[in-house]
Amino acid sequence: MKLSFITNTPPTEQSGGGSGVNNATIQQLRNYFDVCVCNPINPGYDHISKIKSAFLRKIGLKRNYHFFSEHRLKTIAKEFNSISNQKESNAFFYHGFTPWIKAMPDKPYFCFNDACFATYVDIYNNKEGFNQTDLERIYQQEASWLSKAAAVFFRSQWALEETKEHYQLCGDNFYNVGVGGFIEIPGKYDYNGNYNFLFISREFIPKGGLVVSAAIKKVRKKHPTANLWIVGEKPPQEIIHQEGIKYKGFFDKSITNEKQQLNDIFRNAFALVHPTLKDTNTLVINELAYFGCPAIASNRFAIPEYLLDGKTGYLLDDPKDVDELADLMCKLIEDEEKYRLMRLATRENAIQNNTWDKVGERIATVIKDSLSQ
């Protein structure tokens, strides 16, 4: 079977996040199908819509969502049509949803994403700042496009249910296939007995950096050897200079040396701490889990599907509660036997359920069944 892979991201990029998912999906599909990766389609901003949106905001009115203006969506569709007319494929596979809602092929199509546009707006944007009619324009087109797909793949059941509710769809063509991590699974893992808690994020404050830095201060009063390693966005200077905190830097997994440094950090981490208020599914939970590293993270979004409360870590009822986080961090330190069993369960759960090979197998099974009907 031949698949044309449609993306807005260069297929060789694999630093993590969207680019990593794009690359991993391509590699997995190639295990099962003859895949033609089309040139990335990602036209620039619709400058007129962007200027109008900025003007509306300046005068105190609700702005339009210019990134997915009708003009830009039509431009994407036009570029897609110029490609699709030349492809002799059995079906199309789209990386993501929203950019493609006007790119309707004449063959079966599949798509894969972490959440729908409505969920993104709720989590990552100030929804109240946008014109509701303009948002509905995008919602309605995305709902229609998803309903006509041969299959829609999600990285979590949470996102799948969110999409059904937002768009009032039955979701008969929706499938939760999970997601893997973007790091090599070690053949073995050796915990060295340290208490190095790890916070890793591209966004320090929205992902809970201030809460974590306050919590480690409380933890160190009981356990002075506990430390906090920070990876990703650089925190404020006062936090970097806080006792027990070490800023490790920002690492690009596409650079061999930096990837190895990150592996070493993961291998020596005691537990991931991730009291996020802004997320969908957290890839780093899976990545740390390959090393047997448990996590303490928010009981929100898709996180409970990857973090089994009390078995592979702990879920936070209130991610903003410093005391709750500090208590759970201490609990991991103080119950050595449970922590040892938790490391075993964490690694086992991740390898059995949350790898890209598992995701690829689930996607391929659905595609084969769909195209054989």
mmCIF file of C-alpha atoms in Angstrom:
data_model
loop_
_atom_site.group_PDB
_atom_site.id
_atom_site.type_symbol
_atom_site.label_atom_id
_atom_site.label_comp_id
_atom_site.label_asym_id
_atom_site.label_seq_id
_atom_site.Cartn_x
_atom_site.Cartn_y
_atom_site.Cartn_z
ATOM 1 C CA MET A 1 0.000 0.000 0.000
ATOM 2 C CA LYS A 2 1.240 3.483 -0.858
ATOM 3 C CA LEU A 3 0.743 6.419 1.513
ATOM 4 C CA SER A 4 1.442 10.081 0.813
ATOM 5 C CA PHE A 5 2.595 11.760 4.024
ATOM 6 C CA ILE A 6 1.480 15.393 4.312
ATOM 7 C CA THR A 7 3.299 17.625 6.779
ATOM 8 C CA ASN A 8 4.250 21.210 7.576
ATOM 9 C CA THR A 9 7.510 20.127 9.226
ATOM 10 C CA PRO A 10 10.829 19.073 7.630
ATOM 11 C CA PRO A 11 10.935 15.278 8.050
ATOM 12 C CA THR A 12 14.575 15.224 9.165
ATOM 13 C CA GLU A 13 13.924 17.386 12.247
ATOM 14 C CA GLN A 14 13.626 15.272 15.383
ATOM 15 C CA SER A 15 14.472 17.417 18.373
ATOM 16 C CA GLY A 16 11.242 16.504 20.152
ATOM 17 C CA GLY A 17 7.709 17.858 20.338
ATOM 18 C CA GLY A 18 5.942 18.261 17.002
ATOM 19 C CA SER A 19 9.036 17.678 14.878
ATOM 20 C CA GLY A 20 9.862 14.526 16.797
ATOM 21 C CA VAL A 21 6.345 13.153 16.385
ATOM 22 C CA ASN A 22 6.505 13.972 12.687
ATOM 23 C CA ASN A 23 9.782 12.108 12.223
ATOM 24 C CA ALA A 24 8.785 9.129 14.372
ATOM 25 C CA THR A 25 5.444 8.745 12.595
ATOM 26 C CA ILE A 26 7.157 8.663 9.204
ATOM 27 C CA GLN A 27 9.632 6.027 10.384
ATOM 28 C CA GLN A 28 6.879 3.855 11.830
ATOM 29 C CA LEU A 29 4.675 4.083 8.741
ATOM 30 C CA ARG A 30 7.636 3.025 6.605
ATOM 31 C CA ASN A 31 7.764 -0.228 8.565
ATOM 32 C CA TYR A 32 4.384 -1.149 7.072
ATOM 33 C CA PHE A 33 3.768 0.908 3.919
ATOM 34 C CA ASP A 34 5.401 2.460 0.887
ATOM 35 C CA VAL A 35 5.532 6.062 2.131
ATOM 36 C CA CYS A 36 6.076 9.122 -0.033
ATOM 37 C CA VAL A 37 6.870 12.148 2.146
ATOM 38 C CA CYS A 38 5.715 15.263 0.319
ATOM 39 C CA ASN A 39 7.571 18.561 0.599
ATOM 40 C CA PRO A 40 6.486 20.410 3.748
ATOM 41 C CA ILE A 41 3.549 22.760 3.203
ATOM 42 C CA ASN A 42 3.851 25.733 5.513
ATOM 43 C CA PRO A 43 3.109 29.084 3.870
ATOM 44 C CA GLY A 44 3.853 32.248 5.803
ATOM 45 C CA TYR A 45 1.451 34.430 7.698
ATOM 46 C CA ASP A 46 -1.534 36.032 6.041
ATOM 47 C CA HIS A 47 -0.140 39.521 6.637
ATOM 48 C CA ILE A 48 -3.379 41.368 5.941
ATOM 49 C CA SER A 49 -5.291 39.212 8.449
ATOM 50 C CA LYS A 50 -2.452 39.596 10.944
ATOM 51 C CA ILE A 51 -2.522 43.402 10.649
ATOM 52 C CA LYS A 52 -6.315 43.469 11.024
ATOM 53 C CA SER A 53 -6.126 41.210 14.062
ATOM 54 C CA ALA A 54 -3.484 43.406 15.699
ATOM 55 C CA PHE A 55 -5.555 46.519 15.016
ATOM 56 C CA LEU A 56 -8.654 44.975 16.593
ATOM 57 C CA ARG A 57 -6.646 44.071 19.664
ATOM 58 C CA LYS A 58 -5.154 47.574 19.862
ATOM 59 C CA ILE A 59 -8.563 49.241 19.929
ATOM 60 C CA GLY A 60 -9.846 46.826 22.566
ATOM 61 C CA LEU A 61 -11.870 44.501 20.340
ATOM 62 C CA LYS A 62 -11.614 40.752 20.063
ATOM 63 C CA ARG A 63 -9.188 39.696 17.371
ATOM 64 C CA ASN A 64 -9.386 37.023 14.678
ATOM 65 C CA TYR A 65 -7.259 33.877 14.625
ATOM 66 C CA HIS A 66 -5.119 35.068 11.725
ATOM 67 C CA PHE A 67 -2.776 32.061 11.662
ATOM 68 C CA PHE A 68 -5.683 29.996 10.326
ATOM 69 C CA SER A 69 -7.353 32.731 8.304
ATOM 70 C CA GLU A 70 -9.446 31.652 5.338
ATOM 71 C CA HIS A 71 -6.785 33.037 3.008
ATOM 72 C CA ARG A 72 -3.970 31.021 4.587
ATOM 73 C CA LEU A 73 -6.062 27.838 4.747
ATOM 74 C CA LYS A 74 -6.895 28.226 1.040
ATOM 75 C CA THR A 75 -3.209 28.764 0.260
ATOM 76 C CA ILE A 76 -2.373 25.535 2.074
ATOM 77 C CA ALA A 77 -5.115 23.715 0.173
ATOM 78 C CA LYS A 78 -3.831 25.048 -3.125
ATOM 79 C CA GLU A 79 -0.303 23.819 -2.391
ATOM 80 C CA PHE A 80 -1.705 20.481 -1.294
ATOM 81 C CA ASN A 81 -3.708 20.111 -4.509
ATOM 82 C CA SER A 82 -0.629 20.749 -6.630
ATOM 83 C CA ILE A 83 1.089 17.865 -4.820
ATOM 84 C CA SER A 84 -1.815 15.432 -4.500
ATOM 85 C CA ASN A 85 -2.637 15.548 -8.199
ATOM 86 C CA GLN A 86 0.795 14.076 -8.913
ATOM 87 C CA LYS A 87 0.710 11.264 -6.373
ATOM 88 C CA GLU A 88 -0.413 7.741 -7.111
ATOM 89 C CA SER A 89 -1.128 6.667 -3.569
ATOM 90 C CA ASN A 90 -3.789 4.538 -1.939
ATOM 91 C CA ALA A 91 -4.313 7.109 0.804
ATOM 92 C CA PHE A 92 -3.017 10.251 2.495
ATOM 93 C CA PHE A 93 -1.667 10.622 6.027
ATOM 94 C CA TYR A 94 -1.600 14.083 7.631
ATOM 95 C CA HIS A 95 0.674 15.241 10.435
ATOM 96 C CA GLY A 96 -1.719 17.314 12.560
ATOM 97 C CA PHE A 97 -5.266 18.511 11.951
ATOM 98 C CA THR A 98 -6.007 22.203 11.604
ATOM 99 C CA PRO A 99 -3.702 23.307 8.755
ATOM 100 C CA TRP A 100 -5.336 20.758 6.459
ATOM 101 C CA ILE A 101 -9.046 21.405 7.004
ATOM 102 C CA LYS A 102 -9.437 22.734 3.451
ATOM 103 C CA ALA A 103 -7.032 20.170 1.946
ATOM 104 C CA MET A 104 -9.580 17.528 1.055
ATOM 105 C CA PRO A 105 -8.222 14.633 -1.063
ATOM 106 C CA ASP A 106 -10.224 12.359 -3.347
ATOM 107 C CA LYS A 107 -8.852 9.277 -1.570
ATOM 108 C CA PRO A 108 -9.063 7.961 2.002
ATOM 109 C CA TYR A 109 -7.082 9.997 4.496
ATOM 110 C CA PHE A 110 -5.742 9.549 8.009
ATOM 111 C CA CYS A 111 -4.371 12.044 10.530
ATOM 112 C CA PHE A 112 -2.523 12.060 13.856
ATOM 113 C CA ASN A 113 -2.365 14.764 16.529
ATOM 114 C CA ASP A 114 -2.249 15.340 20.273
ATOM 115 C CA ALA A 115 -5.447 17.445 20.409
ATOM 116 C CA CYS A 116 -7.976 19.313 18.313
ATOM 117 C CA PHE A 117 -7.871 23.052 17.673
ATOM 118 C CA ALA A 118 -10.583 23.801 20.244
ATOM 119 C CA THR A 119 -8.566 22.083 22.959
ATOM 120 C CA TYR A 120 -5.437 24.003 21.930
ATOM 121 C CA VAL A 121 -7.287 27.296 22.209
ATOM 122 C CA ASP A 122 -8.580 26.390 25.668
ATOM 123 C CA ILE A 123 -5.127 25.472 26.976
ATOM 124 C CA TYR A 124 -2.601 27.618 25.132
ATOM 125 C CA ASN A 125 -4.478 30.766 24.114
ATOM 126 C CA ASN A 126 -6.494 33.421 25.873
ATOM 127 C CA LYS A 127 -9.793 32.266 24.407
ATOM 128 C CA GLU A 128 -11.637 35.356 25.605
ATOM 129 C CA GLY A 129 -9.369 37.537 23.488
ATOM 130 C CA PHE A 130 -10.602 36.035 20.206
ATOM 131 C CA ASN A 131 -13.737 36.658 18.212
ATOM 132 C CA GLN A 132 -15.978 33.674 18.952
ATOM 133 C CA THR A 133 -17.468 33.709 15.469
ATOM 134 C CA ASP A 134 -14.003 33.437 13.953
ATOM 135 C CA LEU A 135 -13.109 30.548 16.262
ATOM 136 C CA GLU A 136 -16.353 28.803 15.320
ATOM 137 C CA ARG A 137 -15.387 29.158 11.665
ATOM 138 C CA ILE A 138 -12.318 27.016 12.321
ATOM 139 C CA TYR A 139 -14.090 24.648 14.728
ATOM 140 C CA GLN A 140 -16.803 23.817 12.208
ATOM 141 C CA GLN A 141 -14.383 23.170 9.366
ATOM 142 C CA GLU A 142 -12.158 21.004 11.531
ATOM 143 C CA ALA A 143 -15.131 19.006 12.810
ATOM 144 C CA SER A 144 -16.277 18.335 9.258
ATOM 145 C CA TRP A 145 -12.776 17.401 8.082
ATOM 146 C CA LEU A 146 -12.253 14.997 10.988
ATOM 147 C CA SER A 147 -15.644 13.364 10.505
ATOM 148 C CA LYS A 148 -14.764 12.513 6.890
ATOM 149 C CA ALA A 149 -11.375 10.970 7.657
ATOM 150 C CA ALA A 150 -10.939 7.207 7.325
ATOM 151 C CA ALA A 151 -9.382 7.299 10.788
ATOM 152 C CA VAL A 152 -8.294 9.997 13.231
ATOM 153 C CA PHE A 153 -5.444 9.046 15.565
ATOM 154 C CA PHE A 154 -4.942 10.678 18.961
ATOM 155 C CA ARG A 155 -2.116 10.426 21.451
ATOM 156 C CA SER A 156 -4.514 10.046 24.364
ATOM 157 C CA GLN A 157 -8.059 9.076 25.249
ATOM 158 C CA TRP A 158 -8.398 12.424 27.008
ATOM 159 C CA ALA A 159 -7.796 14.342 23.752
ATOM 160 C CA LEU A 160 -10.111 11.994 21.867
ATOM 161 C CA GLU A 161 -12.964 12.641 24.313
ATOM 162 C CA GLU A 162 -12.260 16.377 24.316
ATOM 163 C CA THR A 163 -12.632 16.449 20.537
ATOM 164 C CA LYS A 164 -15.901 14.529 20.598
ATOM 165 C CA GLU A 165 -17.308 16.934 23.182
ATOM 166 C CA HIS A 166 -16.051 20.147 21.570
ATOM 167 C CA TYR A 167 -17.262 19.244 18.088
ATOM 168 C CA GLN A 168 -20.280 17.104 18.998
ATOM 169 C CA LEU A 169 -18.959 14.162 16.990
ATOM 170 C CA CYS A 170 -19.710 10.497 17.637
ATOM 171 C CA GLY A 171 -16.055 9.657 17.052
ATOM 172 C CA ASP A 172 -16.635 6.292 15.366
ATOM 173 C CA ASN A 173 -13.458 6.904 13.345
ATOM 174 C CA PHE A 174 -11.400 8.078 16.347
ATOM 175 C CA TYR A 175 -8.571 5.942 17.771
ATOM 176 C CA ASN A 176 -6.296 6.438 20.762
ATOM 177 C CA VAL A 177 -2.880 5.062 19.800
ATOM 178 C CA GLY A 178 -0.708 6.708 22.463
ATOM 179 C CA VAL A 179 2.740 8.202 21.977
ATOM 180 C CA GLY A 180 6.351 7.236 22.504
ATOM 181 C CA GLY A 181 9.333 9.138 23.821
ATOM 182 C CA PHE A 182 12.194 10.621 21.810
ATOM 183 C CA ILE A 183 15.122 8.948 23.438
ATOM 184 C CA GLU A 184 16.781 5.564 23.061
ATOM 185 C CA ILE A 185 15.474 2.975 25.493
ATOM 186 C CA PRO A 186 18.415 1.840 27.625
ATOM 187 C CA GLY A 187 19.155 -1.861 27.843
ATOM 188 C CA LYS A 188 19.488 -1.519 31.582
ATOM 189 C CA TYR A 189 19.087 1.167 34.180
ATOM 190 C CA ASP A 190 21.178 1.625 37.291
ATOM 191 C CA TYR A 191 19.880 3.903 40.017
ATOM 192 C CA ASN A 192 22.840 5.284 41.950
ATOM 193 C CA GLY A 193 21.020 6.194 45.141
ATOM 194 C CA ASN A 194 20.961 9.979 44.746
ATOM 195 C CA TYR A 195 18.007 12.297 45.317
ATOM 196 C CA ASN A 196 18.235 14.385 42.147
ATOM 197 C CA PHE A 197 14.744 15.568 41.272
ATOM 198 C CA LEU A 198 14.438 16.710 37.655
ATOM 199 C CA PHE A 199 12.362 19.518 36.161
ATOM 200 C CA ILE A 200 12.483 19.725 32.372
ATOM 201 C CA SER A 201 10.533 22.115 30.180
ATOM 202 C CA ARG A 202 10.783 24.662 27.390
ATOM 203 C CA GLU A 203 8.556 26.959 29.481
ATOM 204 C CA PHE A 204 9.707 27.406 33.062
ATOM 205 C CA ILE A 205 6.737 29.143 34.674
ATOM 206 C CA PRO A 206 3.701 27.607 32.867
ATOM 207 C CA LYS A 207 5.034 24.094 33.505
ATOM 208 C CA GLY A 208 5.392 24.738 37.242
ATOM 209 C CA GLY A 209 8.994 25.846 37.676
ATOM 210 C CA LEU A 210 8.240 28.300 40.481
ATOM 211 C CA VAL A 211 6.243 25.673 42.387
ATOM 212 C CA VAL A 212 9.019 23.107 42.051
ATOM 213 C CA SER A 213 11.739 25.518 43.185
ATOM 214 C CA ALA A 214 9.677 26.409 46.266
ATOM 215 C CA ALA A 215 8.986 22.739 46.983
ATOM 216 C CA ILE A 216 12.655 21.690 46.905
ATOM 217 C CA LYS A 217 13.367 24.329 49.554
ATOM 218 C CA LYS A 218 10.863 22.610 51.860
ATOM 219 C CA VAL A 219 12.141 19.123 50.998
ATOM 220 C CA ARG A 220 15.737 20.047 51.836
ATOM 221 C CA LYS A 221 14.731 20.978 55.377
ATOM 222 C CA LYS A 222 14.016 17.278 55.975
ATOM 223 C CA HIS A 223 16.406 15.805 53.413
ATOM 224 C CA PRO A 224 19.411 18.099 52.895
ATOM 225 C CA THR A 225 20.931 15.859 50.207
ATOM 226 C CA ALA A 226 17.945 16.345 47.884
ATOM 227 C CA ASN A 227 18.641 18.448 44.799
ATOM 228 C CA LEU A 228 16.713 19.885 41.882
ATOM 229 C CA TRP A 229 18.114 19.711 38.368
ATOM 230 C CA ILE A 230 16.539 22.061 35.841
ATOM 231 C CA VAL A 231 16.718 21.383 32.093
ATOM 232 C CA GLY A 232 15.248 23.568 29.351
ATOM 233 C CA GLU A 233 14.328 27.229 29.624
ATOM 234 C CA LYS A 234 16.698 29.112 31.905
ATOM 235 C CA PRO A 235 15.003 30.105 35.185
ATOM 236 C CA PRO A 236 15.364 33.507 36.883
ATOM 237 C CA GLN A 237 18.754 34.189 38.470
ATOM 238 C CA GLU A 238 17.401 34.062 42.017
ATOM 239 C CA ILE A 239 16.274 30.494 41.422
ATOM 240 C CA ILE A 240 19.539 29.453 39.780
ATOM 241 C CA HIS A 241 21.357 30.693 42.899
ATOM 242 C CA GLN A 242 18.967 28.931 45.271
ATOM 243 C CA GLU A 243 20.679 26.291 47.407
ATOM 244 C CA GLY A 244 20.185 22.770 46.083
ATOM 245 C CA ILE A 245 19.277 23.856 42.551
ATOM 246 C CA LYS A 246 21.465 23.205 39.511
ATOM 247 C CA TYR A 247 20.565 24.542 36.069
ATOM 248 C CA LYS A 248 21.854 21.982 33.559
ATOM 249 C CA GLY A 249 21.061 23.897 30.381
ATOM 250 C CA PHE A 250 19.091 23.383 27.201
ATOM 251 C CA PHE A 251 19.825 20.300 25.090
ATOM 252 C CA ASP A 252 19.156 19.628 21.425
ATOM 253 C CA LYS A 253 18.595 15.898 20.862
ATOM 254 C CA SER A 254 19.593 16.226 17.217
ATOM 255 C CA ILE A 255 23.170 16.965 18.363
ATOM 256 C CA THR A 256 24.892 13.731 19.386
ATOM 257 C CA ASN A 257 26.925 15.157 22.248
ATOM 258 C CA GLU A 258 23.980 17.023 23.754
ATOM 259 C CA LYS A 259 21.746 13.981 23.408
ATOM 260 C CA GLN A 260 24.298 11.938 25.358
ATOM 261 C CA GLN A 261 24.440 14.564 28.105
ATOM 262 C CA LEU A 262 20.654 14.441 28.378
ATOM 263 C CA ASN A 263 20.767 10.636 28.557
ATOM 264 C CA ASP A 264 23.213 10.890 31.465
ATOM 265 C CA ILE A 265 20.893 13.301 33.274
ATOM 266 C CA PHE A 266 17.927 10.974 32.761
ATOM 267 C CA ARG A 267 19.930 7.995 33.977
ATOM 268 C CA ASN A 268 20.831 9.773 37.203
ATOM 269 C CA ALA A 269 17.462 11.364 37.954
ATOM 270 C CA PHE A 270 15.611 10.304 41.101
ATOM 271 C CA ALA A 271 12.179 11.515 39.965
ATOM 272 C CA LEU A 272 10.599 13.884 37.455
ATOM 273 C CA VAL A 273 8.576 16.756 38.934
ATOM 274 C CA HIS A 274 6.057 18.306 36.542
ATOM 275 C CA PRO A 275 3.264 20.353 38.154
ATOM 276 C CA THR A 276 2.140 21.739 34.806
ATOM 277 C CA LEU A 277 -0.844 23.998 34.165
ATOM 278 C CA LYS A 278 -0.412 24.042 30.396
ATOM 279 C CA ASP A 279 -0.116 20.725 28.580
ATOM 280 C CA THR A 280 -1.747 17.998 26.506
ATOM 281 C CA ASN A 281 0.307 14.835 26.893
ATOM 282 C CA THR A 282 3.756 14.975 28.445
ATOM 283 C CA LEU A 283 6.348 13.155 26.358
ATOM 284 C CA VAL A 284 9.081 13.549 28.964
ATOM 285 C CA ILE A 285 7.159 11.289 31.371
ATOM 286 C CA ASN A 286 7.576 8.421 28.901
ATOM 287 C CA GLU A 287 11.206 9.281 28.223
ATOM 288 C CA LEU A 288 12.174 9.257 31.900
ATOM 289 C CA ALA A 289 10.091 6.124 32.416
ATOM 290 C CA TYR A 290 12.342 4.141 30.043
ATOM 291 C CA PHE A 291 15.057 4.602 32.682
ATOM 292 C CA GLY A 292 12.716 3.549 35.474
ATOM 293 C CA CYS A 293 12.369 7.122 36.715
ATOM 294 C CA PRO A 294 8.960 7.796 38.313
ATOM 295 C CA ALA A 295 7.200 11.153 38.129
ATOM 296 C CA ILE A 296 5.122 13.531 40.200
ATOM 297 C CA ALA A 297 2.837 15.445 37.859
ATOM 298 C CA SER A 298 -0.519 17.172 37.522
ATOM 299 C CA ASN A 299 -3.677 15.099 37.585
ATOM 300 C CA ARG A 300 -4.779 16.867 34.412
ATOM 301 C CA PHE A 301 -4.809 16.572 30.638
ATOM 302 C CA ALA A 302 -3.604 13.155 29.379
ATOM 303 C CA ILE A 303 -1.045 12.757 32.167
ATOM 304 C CA PRO A 304 -3.036 10.111 34.154
ATOM 305 C CA GLU A 305 -2.906 7.832 31.103
ATOM 306 C CA TYR A 306 0.888 7.719 31.296
ATOM 307 C CA LEU A 307 1.479 8.154 35.024
ATOM 308 C CA LEU A 308 -0.237 5.460 37.091
ATOM 309 C CA ASP A 309 -0.916 7.043 40.485
ATOM 310 C CA GLY A 310 0.829 5.207 43.302
ATOM 311 C CA LYS A 311 2.443 2.741 40.899
ATOM 312 C CA THR A 312 4.669 4.721 38.533
ATOM 313 C CA GLY A 313 4.616 7.979 40.479
ATOM 314 C CA TYR A 314 2.070 10.329 42.023
ATOM 315 C CA LEU A 315 -0.590 12.629 40.605
ATOM 316 C CA LEU A 316 -1.019 16.125 42.058
ATOM 317 C CA ASP A 317 -4.546 17.216 42.906
ATOM 318 C CA ASP A 318 -3.460 20.863 42.891
ATOM 319 C CA PRO A 319 -0.359 21.591 40.770
ATOM 320 C CA LYS A 320 -0.070 25.030 42.409
ATOM 321 C CA ASP A 321 0.136 23.572 45.927
ATOM 322 C CA VAL A 322 3.776 23.697 47.037
ATOM 323 C CA ASP A 323 3.081 21.691 50.194
ATOM 324 C CA GLU A 324 1.382 18.843 48.305
ATOM 325 C CA LEU A 325 4.294 18.584 45.896
ATOM 326 C CA ALA A 326 6.902 18.746 48.676
ATOM 327 C CA ASP A 327 5.074 16.045 50.670
ATOM 328 C CA LEU A 328 5.053 13.684 47.694
ATOM 329 C CA MET A 329 8.725 14.353 46.975
ATOM 330 C CA CYS A 330 9.504 13.444 50.592
ATOM 331 C CA LYS A 331 7.301 10.366 50.329
ATOM 332 C CA LEU A 332 9.433 9.054 47.467
ATOM 333 C CA ILE A 333 12.600 9.572 49.492
ATOM 334 C CA GLU A 334 11.309 8.070 52.718
ATOM 335 C CA ASP A 335 9.690 4.859 51.441
ATOM 336 C CA GLU A 336 12.722 3.172 49.909
ATOM 337 C CA GLU A 337 11.049 -0.191 49.252
ATOM 338 C CA LYS A 338 8.064 1.324 47.492
ATOM 339 C CA TYR A 339 10.363 3.556 45.463
ATOM 340 C CA ARG A 340 12.389 0.547 44.317
ATOM 341 C CA LEU A 341 9.223 -1.261 43.187
ATOM 342 C CA MET A 342 7.996 1.950 41.552
ATOM 343 C CA ARG A 343 11.117 2.140 39.385
ATOM 344 C CA LEU A 344 10.510 -1.414 38.162
ATOM 345 C CA ALA A 345 6.831 -0.742 37.425
ATOM 346 C CA THR A 346 7.599 2.570 35.717
ATOM 347 C CA ARG A 347 10.026 1.034 33.240
ATOM 348 C CA GLU A 348 7.844 -2.012 32.606
ATOM 349 C CA ASN A 349 4.732 0.062 31.908
ATOM 350 C CA ALA A 350 6.560 2.391 29.514
ATOM 351 C CA ILE A 351 8.238 -0.375 27.518
ATOM 352 C CA GLN A 352 5.085 -2.471 27.274
ATOM 353 C CA ASN A 353 2.710 0.343 26.336
ATOM 354 C CA ASN A 354 4.367 3.655 25.453
ATOM 355 C CA THR A 355 6.978 3.170 22.747
ATOM 356 C CA TRP A 356 6.930 4.282 19.125
ATOM 357 C CA ASP A 357 6.956 0.665 17.979
ATOM 358 C CA LYS A 358 3.693 0.109 19.867
ATOM 359 C CA VAL A 359 2.212 3.313 18.438
ATOM 360 C CA GLY A 360 3.237 2.367 14.890
ATOM 361 C CA GLU A 361 1.706 -1.083 15.230
ATOM 362 C CA ARG A 362 -1.614 0.373 16.421
ATOM 363 C CA ILE A 363 -1.754 2.922 13.598
ATOM 364 C CA ALA A 364 -0.801 0.403 10.908
ATOM 365 C CA THR A 365 -3.433 -2.091 12.057
ATOM 366 C CA VAL A 366 -6.208 0.467 11.690
ATOM 367 C CA ILE A 367 -4.989 1.700 8.308
ATOM 368 C CA LYS A 368 -4.713 -1.824 6.898
ATOM 369 C CA ASP A 369 -8.174 -2.747 8.144
ATOM 370 C CA SER A 370 -9.644 0.468 6.734
ATOM 371 C CA LEU A 371 -8.069 0.181 3.281
ATOM 372 C CA SER A 372 -8.902 -3.513 2.940
ATOM 373 C CA GLN A 373 -12.647 -2.926 3.327
#
